[in-house]
Coordinates of C-alpha atoms in Angstrom, one line a residue:
Chain E
K11 CA 20.0 -13.6 -8.4
N12 CA 19.8 -9.5 -8.9
Q13 CA 21.2 -7.9 -6.0
V14 CA 22.5 -4.3 -5.3
E15 CA 23.9 -3.7 -2.3
Q16 CA 24.8 0.0 -1.1
S17 CA 27.4 1.1 1.3
P18 CA 27.8 2.5 4.1
Q19 CA 24.2 1.7 5.5
S20 CA 24.4 5.1 7.2
L21 CA 26.7 8.0 7.2
I22 CA 27.0 11.5 9.4
I23 CA 29.0 14.2 7.9
L24 CA 29.8 17.9 8.9
E25 CA 28.3 20.5 6.8
G26 CA 31.0 21.8 4.1
K27 CA 32.1 18.5 3.9
N28 CA 32.3 15.7 0.8
C29 CA 31.4 12.4 0.8
T30 CA 31.0 9.5 -1.6
L31 CA 28.8 6.8 -1.4
Q32 CA 29.0 3.3 -2.8
C33 CA 26.9 0.8 -5.0
N34 CA 27.9 -2.5 -6.2
Y35 CA 25.5 -4.5 -8.1
T36 CA 25.6 -8.3 -9.7
V37 CA 22.6 -7.1 -12.1
S38 CA 22.4 -9.0 -15.5
P39 CA 21.8 -8.0 -18.7
F40 CA 22.7 -4.4 -17.5
S41 CA 20.7 -1.6 -18.8
N42 CA 20.8 1.4 -16.8
L43 CA 21.9 2.9 -13.3
R44 CA 19.9 5.6 -11.5
W45 CA 20.8 7.2 -8.3
Y46 CA 17.7 8.5 -6.5
K47 CA 17.7 11.0 -3.2
Q48 CA 14.5 10.6 -0.9
D49 CA 13.8 12.8 1.8
T50 CA 12.1 11.2 5.2
G51 CA 8.2 10.9 4.5
R52 CA 8.7 11.8 0.6
G53 CA 8.9 10.0 -2.7
P54 CA 12.6 9.7 -4.7
V55 CA 13.7 11.8 -6.8
S56 CA 15.9 11.1 -9.8
L57 CA 19.2 12.5 -9.4
T58 CA 21.3 10.5 -12.1
I59 CA 21.2 7.9 -14.7
M60 CA 24.0 6.4 -16.5
T61 CA 23.7 3.5 -19.2
F62 CA 26.5 1.2 -19.9
S63 CA 28.5 3.5 -21.9
E64 CA 28.8 6.7 -19.4
N65 CA 31.2 6.6 -16.9
T66 CA 30.2 10.2 -15.2
K67 CA 27.4 12.1 -14.5
S68 CA 26.5 15.0 -12.8
N69 CA 23.7 16.9 -11.3
G70 CA 25.1 20.2 -9.5
R71 CA 27.0 19.3 -6.2
Y72 CA 26.0 15.3 -7.0
T73 CA 28.3 13.2 -9.6
A74 CA 27.8 9.8 -10.3
T75 CA 30.4 7.5 -11.4
L76 CA 29.7 4.2 -12.9
D77 CA 32.3 1.3 -13.4
A78 CA 30.3 -1.4 -15.7
D79 CA 33.5 -3.7 -15.4
T80 CA 33.5 -4.3 -12.0
K81 CA 29.8 -3.6 -11.3
Q82 CA 30.3 -0.3 -9.1
S83 CA 29.4 3.1 -8.8
S84 CA 29.4 5.9 -6.5
L85 CA 27.6 8.7 -5.7
H86 CA 29.7 12.0 -4.9
I87 CA 28.6 14.8 -2.9
T88 CA 30.3 18.0 -3.1
A89 CA 30.3 20.8 -0.5
S90 CA 27.2 19.2 1.3
Q91 CA 24.4 21.3 2.8
L92 CA 21.9 20.6 5.2
S93 CA 19.4 19.7 2.7
D94 CA 21.5 17.0 1.5
S95 CA 19.9 14.7 4.6
A96 CA 18.5 12.1 3.2
S97 CA 18.5 8.8 2.1
Y98 CA 20.6 7.8 -1.4
I99 CA 18.9 4.7 -3.6
C100 CA 20.6 3.0 -5.9
V101 CA 18.4 1.3 -8.8
V102 CA 19.9 -0.9 -11.4
T103 CA 18.0 -2.0 -14.6
A104 CA 18.6 -5.2 -16.4
H105 CA 16.8 -5.7 -19.7
T106 CA 15.4 -8.6 -20.4
G107 CA 13.3 -10.0 -23.3
G108 CA 10.3 -9.6 -20.9
G109 CA 10.9 -5.9 -20.7
N110 CA 12.8 -4.0 -17.7
K111 CA 13.5 -5.4 -14.5
L112 CA 14.3 -3.1 -11.7
T113 CA 16.2 -3.7 -8.5
F114 CA 16.7 -1.3 -5.8
G115 CA 19.2 -0.9 -2.9
T116 CA 18.3 -0.6 0.2
G117 CA 20.0 3.0 0.4
T118 CA 22.5 5.1 2.4
Q119 CA 21.2 7.3 4.9
L120 CA 23.1 10.2 5.1
K121 CA 23.1 13.1 7.5
V122 CA 24.6 16.4 7.5
E123 CA 25.1 18.1 10.8
L124 CA 26.5 21.8 11.6
Chain C
D742 CA 2.3 21.8 -11.7
G743 CA 2.9 18.6 -13.3
G744 CA 3.3 15.5 -10.5
I745 CA 1.7 13.0 -9.0
T746 CA -0.8 13.1 -5.7
Q747 CA -1.2 10.5 -3.3
S748 CA -3.6 10.3 -0.9
P749 CA -4.3 10.2 1.9
K750 CA -0.7 10.7 3.7
Y751 CA -1.4 8.4 6.5
L752 CA -4.3 5.6 6.7
F753 CA -5.0 3.4 9.3
R754 CA -6.8 -0.3 8.5
K755 CA -8.6 -2.3 10.8
E756 CA -8.3 -6.5 11.1
G757 CA -10.6 -7.8 7.9
Q758 CA -10.8 -4.7 6.3
N759 CA -10.1 -3.7 2.6
V760 CA -8.4 0.0 2.0
T761 CA -8.2 1.8 -1.3
L762 CA -4.9 4.1 -1.9
S763 CA -5.3 6.7 -4.3
C764 CA -2.9 7.8 -7.0
E765 CA -3.4 10.5 -9.5
Q766 CA -1.0 11.9 -11.9
N767 CA -1.2 14.8 -14.5
L768 CA 2.1 14.2 -16.6
N769 CA 0.3 12.6 -19.2
H770 CA 2.6 9.0 -18.5
D771 CA 1.3 6.2 -20.2
A772 CA 2.9 3.8 -17.5
M773 CA 2.1 4.0 -13.5
Y774 CA 3.5 1.9 -10.7
W775 CA 3.2 0.7 -7.2
Y776 CA 5.8 0.1 -5.0
R777 CA 6.5 -1.0 -1.2
Q778 CA 9.0 0.0 0.8
D779 CA 9.9 -1.8 4.4
P780 CA 12.5 -0.7 6.6
G781 CA 15.5 -1.9 5.8
Q782 CA 14.5 -3.0 2.6
G783 CA 14.9 -2.2 -1.3
L784 CA 11.4 -0.9 -3.2
R785 CA 9.4 -4.0 -4.3
L786 CA 7.0 -3.7 -7.0
I787 CA 3.5 -4.6 -6.4
Y788 CA 1.4 -4.0 -9.8
Y789 CA 1.9 -2.1 -12.9
S790 CA 0.0 -0.7 -16.0
Q791 CA 1.4 0.5 -19.1
I792 CA -1.8 1.5 -20.9
V793 CA -5.6 1.8 -19.5
N794 CA -7.6 -1.2 -18.7
D795 CA -4.6 -3.5 -18.4
F796 CA -2.2 -4.0 -15.3
Q797 CA 0.7 -6.8 -14.3
K798 CA 1.9 -8.3 -11.0
G799 CA 4.7 -7.5 -9.9
D800 CA 7.1 -9.3 -7.4
I801 CA 4.6 -9.1 -4.4
A802 CA 1.0 -8.9 -5.8
E803 CA -0.3 -11.2 -3.3
G804 CA -3.1 -9.2 -1.2
Y805 CA -3.4 -6.4 -3.6
S806 CA -5.4 -5.3 -6.5
V807 CA -5.5 -2.2 -8.5
S808 CA -7.7 -1.1 -11.4
R809 CA -6.9 1.7 -14.4
E810 CA -10.1 2.8 -15.8
K811 CA -8.3 6.2 -16.5
K812 CA -5.1 7.0 -17.8
E813 CA -4.5 9.6 -14.6
S814 CA -5.3 7.3 -11.9
F815 CA -4.0 4.0 -10.6
P816 CA -5.6 2.9 -7.3
L817 CA -4.3 0.2 -4.9
T818 CA -6.5 -1.5 -3.0
V819 CA -5.2 -3.3 0.0
T820 CA -6.9 -6.5 0.9
S821 CA -7.4 -8.3 3.8
A822 CA -5.7 -11.2 2.5
Q823 CA -2.7 -9.0 2.6
K824 CA -1.5 -10.1 6.5
N825 CA 1.3 -7.7 7.0
P826 CA 0.2 -4.4 5.3
T827 CA 2.2 -1.8 7.4
A828 CA 4.6 -0.5 5.0
F829 CA 5.0 2.6 2.8
Y830 CA 3.5 2.7 -0.2
L831 CA 5.1 4.6 -3.5
C832 CA 3.3 5.5 -6.7
A833 CA 5.2 6.3 -9.7
S834 CA 4.8 7.0 -13.6
S835 CA 6.8 7.0 -16.3
S836 CA 6.3 8.3 -19.9
I837 CA 6.6 5.1 -22.1
K838 CA 8.9 6.9 -24.4
Q839 CA 11.2 8.7 -22.2
G840 CA 11.6 6.2 -19.3
N841 CA 11.3 3.0 -21.0
H842 CA 9.0 1.6 -18.6
Q843 CA 11.3 2.7 -15.6
P844 CA 9.2 5.0 -13.1
Q845 CA 10.9 8.5 -13.4
H846 CA 8.3 10.5 -10.7
F847 CA 7.5 9.3 -7.6
G848 CA 4.6 10.8 -5.4
D849 CA 5.2 11.2 -1.7
G850 CA 3.8 8.2 -0.5
T851 CA 1.2 6.4 1.7
R852 CA 1.9 5.2 5.4
L853 CA -0.2 2.6 5.8
S854 CA -0.4 1.1 9.3
I855 CA -3.1 -1.4 11.3
L856 CA -5.0 -0.4 14.2

């Protein structure tokens, strides 16, 4: 069964600090992995997408890494800001003969405080 | 600006009532999707459509129906057969060329509650 597990479930950090969110998956056959940011009451917004051959992808202060061998990804946030407070969702796509199948993680709820 | 518009933002359903959630996009995307989001769970696919007048069931289609009469519009009806409709509903779209059938843009959701 395809699964995506994210940790921690929630996290509180002080403004200006860095943090790293984890995503472990058992999705096969792997096609790509995407990180989304979802503000409360809003729809998810794509931050990064990585295919099998990509190890690192950056988007401003967000840097995602992918280890396809261990089936792990991380999202590193540098110099956090209050506006980074949101849920961060990891989504892994399996490419099958019938098309693409997406498996969503449950998200990490990040709160940045003064 | 291009994007996806979902309405209403909040919706209340009475027992035995069907309700329809609106989703409109002006991104000229071919594919559109409906997801359901519940606390502590990942998004789950309800229905998707890759072309006008065609749509397929997702993982949790029971109790829901959709139509795709126009490329820009993909309304979702939550029927009385859906016994646990309280959730946050998200509509998404993608360009088949770029998105490879994966949702790229999401609307801001409709929160449905039971009265």
